[in-house]
PDB file of C-alpha atoms and ligand atoms in Angstrom:
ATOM      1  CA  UNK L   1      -2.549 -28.266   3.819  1.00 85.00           C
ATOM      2  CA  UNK L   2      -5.325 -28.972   1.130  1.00 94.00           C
ATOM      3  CA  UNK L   3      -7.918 -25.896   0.779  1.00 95.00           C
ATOM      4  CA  UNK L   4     -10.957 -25.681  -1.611  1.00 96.00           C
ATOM      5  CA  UNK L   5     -11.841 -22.319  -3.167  1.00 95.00           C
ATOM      6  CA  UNK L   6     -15.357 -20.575  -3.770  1.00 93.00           C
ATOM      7  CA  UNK L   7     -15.825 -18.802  -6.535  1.00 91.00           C
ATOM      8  CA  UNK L   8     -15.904 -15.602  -4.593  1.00 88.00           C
ATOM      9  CA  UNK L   9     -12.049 -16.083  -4.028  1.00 89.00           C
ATOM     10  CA  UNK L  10     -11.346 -15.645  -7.811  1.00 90.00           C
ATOM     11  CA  UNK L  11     -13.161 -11.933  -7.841  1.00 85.00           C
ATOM     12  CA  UNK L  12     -10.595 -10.975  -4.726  1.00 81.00           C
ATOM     13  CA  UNK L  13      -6.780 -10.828  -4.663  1.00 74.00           C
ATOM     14  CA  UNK L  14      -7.110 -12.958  -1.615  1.00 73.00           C
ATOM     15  CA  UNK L  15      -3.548 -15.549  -1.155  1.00 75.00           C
ATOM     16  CA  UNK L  16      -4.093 -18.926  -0.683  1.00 79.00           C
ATOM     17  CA  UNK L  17      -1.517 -21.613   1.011  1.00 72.00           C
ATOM     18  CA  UNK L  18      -0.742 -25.340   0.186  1.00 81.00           C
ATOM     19  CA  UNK L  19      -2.680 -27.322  -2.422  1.00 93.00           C
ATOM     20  CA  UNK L  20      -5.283 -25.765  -3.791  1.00 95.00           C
ATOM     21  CA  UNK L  21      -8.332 -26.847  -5.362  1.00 97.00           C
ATOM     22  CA  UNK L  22     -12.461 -26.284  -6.663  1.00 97.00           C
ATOM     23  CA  UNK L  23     -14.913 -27.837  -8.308  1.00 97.00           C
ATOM     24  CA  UNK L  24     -15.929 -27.395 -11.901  1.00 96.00           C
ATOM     25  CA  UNK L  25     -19.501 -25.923 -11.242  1.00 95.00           C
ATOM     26  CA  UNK L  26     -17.328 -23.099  -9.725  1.00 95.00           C
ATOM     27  CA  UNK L  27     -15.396 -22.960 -13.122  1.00 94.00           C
ATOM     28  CA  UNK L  28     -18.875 -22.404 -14.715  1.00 93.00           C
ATOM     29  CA  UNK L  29     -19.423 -19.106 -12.905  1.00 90.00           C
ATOM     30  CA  UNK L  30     -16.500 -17.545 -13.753  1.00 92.00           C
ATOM     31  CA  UNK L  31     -17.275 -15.783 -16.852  1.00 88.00           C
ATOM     32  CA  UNK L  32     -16.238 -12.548 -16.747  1.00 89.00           C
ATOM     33  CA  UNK L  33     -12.312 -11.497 -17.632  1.00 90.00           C
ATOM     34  CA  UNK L  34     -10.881 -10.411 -14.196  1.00 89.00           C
ATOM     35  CA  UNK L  35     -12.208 -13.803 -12.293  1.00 91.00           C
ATOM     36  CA  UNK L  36     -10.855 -15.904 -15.696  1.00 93.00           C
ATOM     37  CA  UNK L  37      -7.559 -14.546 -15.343  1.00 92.00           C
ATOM     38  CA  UNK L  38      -7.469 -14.865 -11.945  1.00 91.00           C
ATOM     39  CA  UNK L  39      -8.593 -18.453 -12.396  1.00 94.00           C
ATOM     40  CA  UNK L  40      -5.330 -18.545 -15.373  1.00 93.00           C
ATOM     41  CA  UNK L  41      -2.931 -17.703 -12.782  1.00 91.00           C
ATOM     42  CA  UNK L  42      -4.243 -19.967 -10.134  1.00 92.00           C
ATOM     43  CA  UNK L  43      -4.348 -22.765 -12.680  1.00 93.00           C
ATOM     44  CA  UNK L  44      -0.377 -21.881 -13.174  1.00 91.00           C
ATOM     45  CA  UNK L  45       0.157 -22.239  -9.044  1.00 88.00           C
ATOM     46  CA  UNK L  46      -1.019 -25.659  -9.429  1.00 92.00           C
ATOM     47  CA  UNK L  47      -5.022 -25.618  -8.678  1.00 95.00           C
ATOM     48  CA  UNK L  48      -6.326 -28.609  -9.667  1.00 96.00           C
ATOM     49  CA  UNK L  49     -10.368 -28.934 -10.539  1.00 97.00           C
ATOM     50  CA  UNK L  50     -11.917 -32.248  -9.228  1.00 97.00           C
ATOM     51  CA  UNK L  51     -15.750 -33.149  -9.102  1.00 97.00           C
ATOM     52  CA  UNK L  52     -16.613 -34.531  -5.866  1.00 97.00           C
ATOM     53  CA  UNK L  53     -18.103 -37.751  -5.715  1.00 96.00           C
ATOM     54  CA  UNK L  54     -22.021 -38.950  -4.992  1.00 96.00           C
ATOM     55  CA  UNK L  55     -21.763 -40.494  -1.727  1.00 97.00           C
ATOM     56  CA  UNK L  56     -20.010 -37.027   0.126  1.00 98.00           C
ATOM     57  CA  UNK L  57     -22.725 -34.778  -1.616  1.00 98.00           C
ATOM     58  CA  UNK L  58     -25.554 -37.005  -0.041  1.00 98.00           C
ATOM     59  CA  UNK L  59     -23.926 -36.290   3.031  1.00 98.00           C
ATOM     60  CA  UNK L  60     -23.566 -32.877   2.747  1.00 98.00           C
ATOM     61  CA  UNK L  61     -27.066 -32.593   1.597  1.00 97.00           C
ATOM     62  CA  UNK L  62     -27.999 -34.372   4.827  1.00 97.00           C
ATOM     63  CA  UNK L  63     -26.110 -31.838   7.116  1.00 97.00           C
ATOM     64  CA  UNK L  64     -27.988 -28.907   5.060  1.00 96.00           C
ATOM     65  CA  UNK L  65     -30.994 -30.509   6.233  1.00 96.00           C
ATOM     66  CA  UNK L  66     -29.790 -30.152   9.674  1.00 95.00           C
ATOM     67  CA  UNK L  67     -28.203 -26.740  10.414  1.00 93.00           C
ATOM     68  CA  UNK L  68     -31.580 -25.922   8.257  1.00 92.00           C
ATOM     69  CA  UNK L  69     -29.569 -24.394   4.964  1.00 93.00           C
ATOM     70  CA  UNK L  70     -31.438 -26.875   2.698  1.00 93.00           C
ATOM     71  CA  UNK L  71     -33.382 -24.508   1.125  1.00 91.00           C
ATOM     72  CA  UNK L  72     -30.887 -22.009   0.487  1.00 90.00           C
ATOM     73  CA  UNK L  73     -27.782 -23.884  -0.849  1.00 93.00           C
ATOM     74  CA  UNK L  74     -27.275 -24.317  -4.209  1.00 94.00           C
ATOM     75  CA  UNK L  75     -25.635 -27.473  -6.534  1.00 95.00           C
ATOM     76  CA  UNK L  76     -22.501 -25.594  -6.465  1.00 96.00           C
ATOM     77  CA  UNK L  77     -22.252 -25.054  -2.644  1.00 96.00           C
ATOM     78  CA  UNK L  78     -23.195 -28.501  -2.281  1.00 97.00           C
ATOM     79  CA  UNK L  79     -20.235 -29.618  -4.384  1.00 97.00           C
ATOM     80  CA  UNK L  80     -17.522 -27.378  -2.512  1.00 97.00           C
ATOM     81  CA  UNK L  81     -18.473 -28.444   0.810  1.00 98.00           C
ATOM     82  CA  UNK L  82     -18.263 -32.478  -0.573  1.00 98.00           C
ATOM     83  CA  UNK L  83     -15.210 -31.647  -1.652  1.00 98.00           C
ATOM     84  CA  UNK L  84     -13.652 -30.125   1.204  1.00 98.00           C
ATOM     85  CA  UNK L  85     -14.760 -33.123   3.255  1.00 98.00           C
ATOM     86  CA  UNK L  86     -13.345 -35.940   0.250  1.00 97.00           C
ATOM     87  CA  UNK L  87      -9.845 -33.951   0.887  1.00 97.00           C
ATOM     88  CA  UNK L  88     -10.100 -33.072   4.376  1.00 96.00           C
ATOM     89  CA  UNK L  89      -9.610 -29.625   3.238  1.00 96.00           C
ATOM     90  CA  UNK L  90      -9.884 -25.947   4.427  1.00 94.00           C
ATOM     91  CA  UNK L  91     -12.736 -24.603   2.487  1.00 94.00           C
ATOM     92  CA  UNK L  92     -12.571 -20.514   1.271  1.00 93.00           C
ATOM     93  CA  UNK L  93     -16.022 -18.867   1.467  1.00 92.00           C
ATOM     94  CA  UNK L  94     -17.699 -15.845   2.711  1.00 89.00           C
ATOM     95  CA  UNK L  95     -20.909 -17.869   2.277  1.00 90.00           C
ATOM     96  CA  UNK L  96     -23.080 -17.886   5.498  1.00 90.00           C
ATOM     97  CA  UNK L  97     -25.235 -20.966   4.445  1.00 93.00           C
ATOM     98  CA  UNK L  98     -22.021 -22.510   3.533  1.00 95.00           C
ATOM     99  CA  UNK L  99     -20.363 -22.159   6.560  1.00 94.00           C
ATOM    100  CA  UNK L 100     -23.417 -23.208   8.412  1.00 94.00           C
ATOM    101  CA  UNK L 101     -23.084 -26.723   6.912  1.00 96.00           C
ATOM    102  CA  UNK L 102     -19.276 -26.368   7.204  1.00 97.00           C
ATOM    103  CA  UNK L 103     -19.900 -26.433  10.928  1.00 95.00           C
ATOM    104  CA  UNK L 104     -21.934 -29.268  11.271  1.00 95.00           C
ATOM    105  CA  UNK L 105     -19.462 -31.318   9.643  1.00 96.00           C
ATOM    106  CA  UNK L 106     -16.317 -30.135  11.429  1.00 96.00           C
ATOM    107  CA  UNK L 107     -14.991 -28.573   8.091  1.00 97.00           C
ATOM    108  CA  UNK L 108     -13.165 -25.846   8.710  1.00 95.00           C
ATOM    109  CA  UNK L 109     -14.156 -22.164   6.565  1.00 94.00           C
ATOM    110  CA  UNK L 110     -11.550 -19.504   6.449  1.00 90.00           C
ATOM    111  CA  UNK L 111     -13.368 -15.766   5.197  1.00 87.00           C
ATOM    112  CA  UNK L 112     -11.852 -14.107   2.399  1.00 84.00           C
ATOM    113  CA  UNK L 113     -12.690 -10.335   3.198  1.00 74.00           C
ATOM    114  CA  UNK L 114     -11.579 -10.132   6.938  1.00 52.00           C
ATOM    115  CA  UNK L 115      -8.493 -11.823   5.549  1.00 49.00           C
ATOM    116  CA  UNK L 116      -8.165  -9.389   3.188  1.00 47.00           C
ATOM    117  CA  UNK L 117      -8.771  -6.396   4.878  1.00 46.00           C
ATOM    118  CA  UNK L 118      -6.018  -7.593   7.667  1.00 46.00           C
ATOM    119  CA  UNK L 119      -3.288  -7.593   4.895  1.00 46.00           C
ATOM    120  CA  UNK L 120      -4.069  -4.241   4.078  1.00 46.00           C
ATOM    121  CA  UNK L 121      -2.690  -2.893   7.624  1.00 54.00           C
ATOM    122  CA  UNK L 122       1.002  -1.299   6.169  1.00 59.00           C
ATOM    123  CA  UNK L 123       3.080  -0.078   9.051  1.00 76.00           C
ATOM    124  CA  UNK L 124       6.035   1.356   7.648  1.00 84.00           C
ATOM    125  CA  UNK L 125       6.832   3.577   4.966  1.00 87.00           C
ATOM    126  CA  UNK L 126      10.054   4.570   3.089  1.00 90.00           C
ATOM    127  CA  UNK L 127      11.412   8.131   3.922  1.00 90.00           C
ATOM    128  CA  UNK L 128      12.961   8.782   0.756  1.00 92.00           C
ATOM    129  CA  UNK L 129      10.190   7.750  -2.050  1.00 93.00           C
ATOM    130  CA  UNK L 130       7.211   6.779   0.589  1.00 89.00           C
ATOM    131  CA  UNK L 131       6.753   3.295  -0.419  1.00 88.00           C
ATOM    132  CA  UNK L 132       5.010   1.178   1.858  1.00 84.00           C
ATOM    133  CA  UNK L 133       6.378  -2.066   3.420  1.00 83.00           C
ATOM    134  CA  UNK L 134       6.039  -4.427   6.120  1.00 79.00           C
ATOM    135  CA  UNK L 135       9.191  -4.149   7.984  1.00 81.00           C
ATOM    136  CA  UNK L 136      12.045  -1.547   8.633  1.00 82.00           C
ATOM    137  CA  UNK L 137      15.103  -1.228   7.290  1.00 89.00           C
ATOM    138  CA  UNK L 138      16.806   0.220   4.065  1.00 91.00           C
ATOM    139  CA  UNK L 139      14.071   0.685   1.174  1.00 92.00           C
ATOM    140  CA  UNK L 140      14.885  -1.521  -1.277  1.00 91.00           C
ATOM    141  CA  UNK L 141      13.994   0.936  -4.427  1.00 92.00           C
ATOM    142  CA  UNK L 142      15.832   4.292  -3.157  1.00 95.00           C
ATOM    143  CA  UNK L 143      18.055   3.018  -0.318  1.00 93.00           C
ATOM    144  CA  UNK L 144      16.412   5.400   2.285  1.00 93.00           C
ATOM    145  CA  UNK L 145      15.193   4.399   5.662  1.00 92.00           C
ATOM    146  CA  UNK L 146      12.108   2.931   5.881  1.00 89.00           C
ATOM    147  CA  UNK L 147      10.582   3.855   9.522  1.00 86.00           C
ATOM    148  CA  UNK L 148       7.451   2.889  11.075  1.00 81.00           C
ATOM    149  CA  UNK L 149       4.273   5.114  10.281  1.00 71.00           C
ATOM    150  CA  UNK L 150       2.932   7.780  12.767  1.00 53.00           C
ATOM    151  CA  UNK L 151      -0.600   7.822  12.889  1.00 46.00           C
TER     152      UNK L 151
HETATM  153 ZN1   ZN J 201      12.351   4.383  -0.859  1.00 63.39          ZN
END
């Protein structure tokens, strides 16, 4: 699976599947140290930065036009969504205007907060040094059981 990342995903700790990719007007927004090194260690998992070309950003401008986002939508929107459409490609945003477009295209948008916050559900916890994990079992640091958490 191909997905395209907004720049918004590089100020989260939100995981991303299969080939990854963005656009190098994202790459120009990143600027301050957390989203760089986030953007490093990306890089090392094999993100690859490719400008989308003219004929998929006329059409994206067309579809902005459309679902009415033309006036909100910047270059940089504009080239993630032409992207995600060259490569057929799940596109990362929390951008409303974004996904508006997305929509009229067929180009699927997955959110990066509500994914987030779902990760963030632990269930079990280690009886011995109260570690959380995602299973049960024997905890892997003190060799306790790990049961699930009462609420
Ligand atoms: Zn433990």
């Amino acid at each position: 699976m191909h997905s395209v990342l907004d720049s918004s995903i590089f100020f989260s700790e939100c995981p991303v599947a299969g080939e990854i990719f963005t656009t190098p007007s994202v790459c120009g927004e990143l600027v301050d140290i957390r989203s760089r090194g986030n953007f490093e260690k990306l890089c090392a998992n094999g993100l690859q930065v490719i400008s989308p070309g003219g004929q998929s950003r006329e059409t994206i401008r067309a579809a902005a036009i459309t679902s009415r986002d033309a006036g909100v939508i910047s270059e940089t929107d504009i080239d993630l969504l032409a992207l995600a459409l060259e490569l057929e490609a799940a596109l990362y945003t929390d951008d409303f205007a974004i996904q508006n477009v997305a929509a009229v295209l067929g180009i699927r948008t997955v959110p990066i907060h509500q994914r987030k916050a779902r990760r963030v559900h632990w269930k079990y916890r280690c009886r011995g040094c109260g570690r959380y994990f995602n299973h049960d079992g024997e905890c892997p640091v003190c060799g306790s059981a790990i049961k699930r958490k009462l609420k």
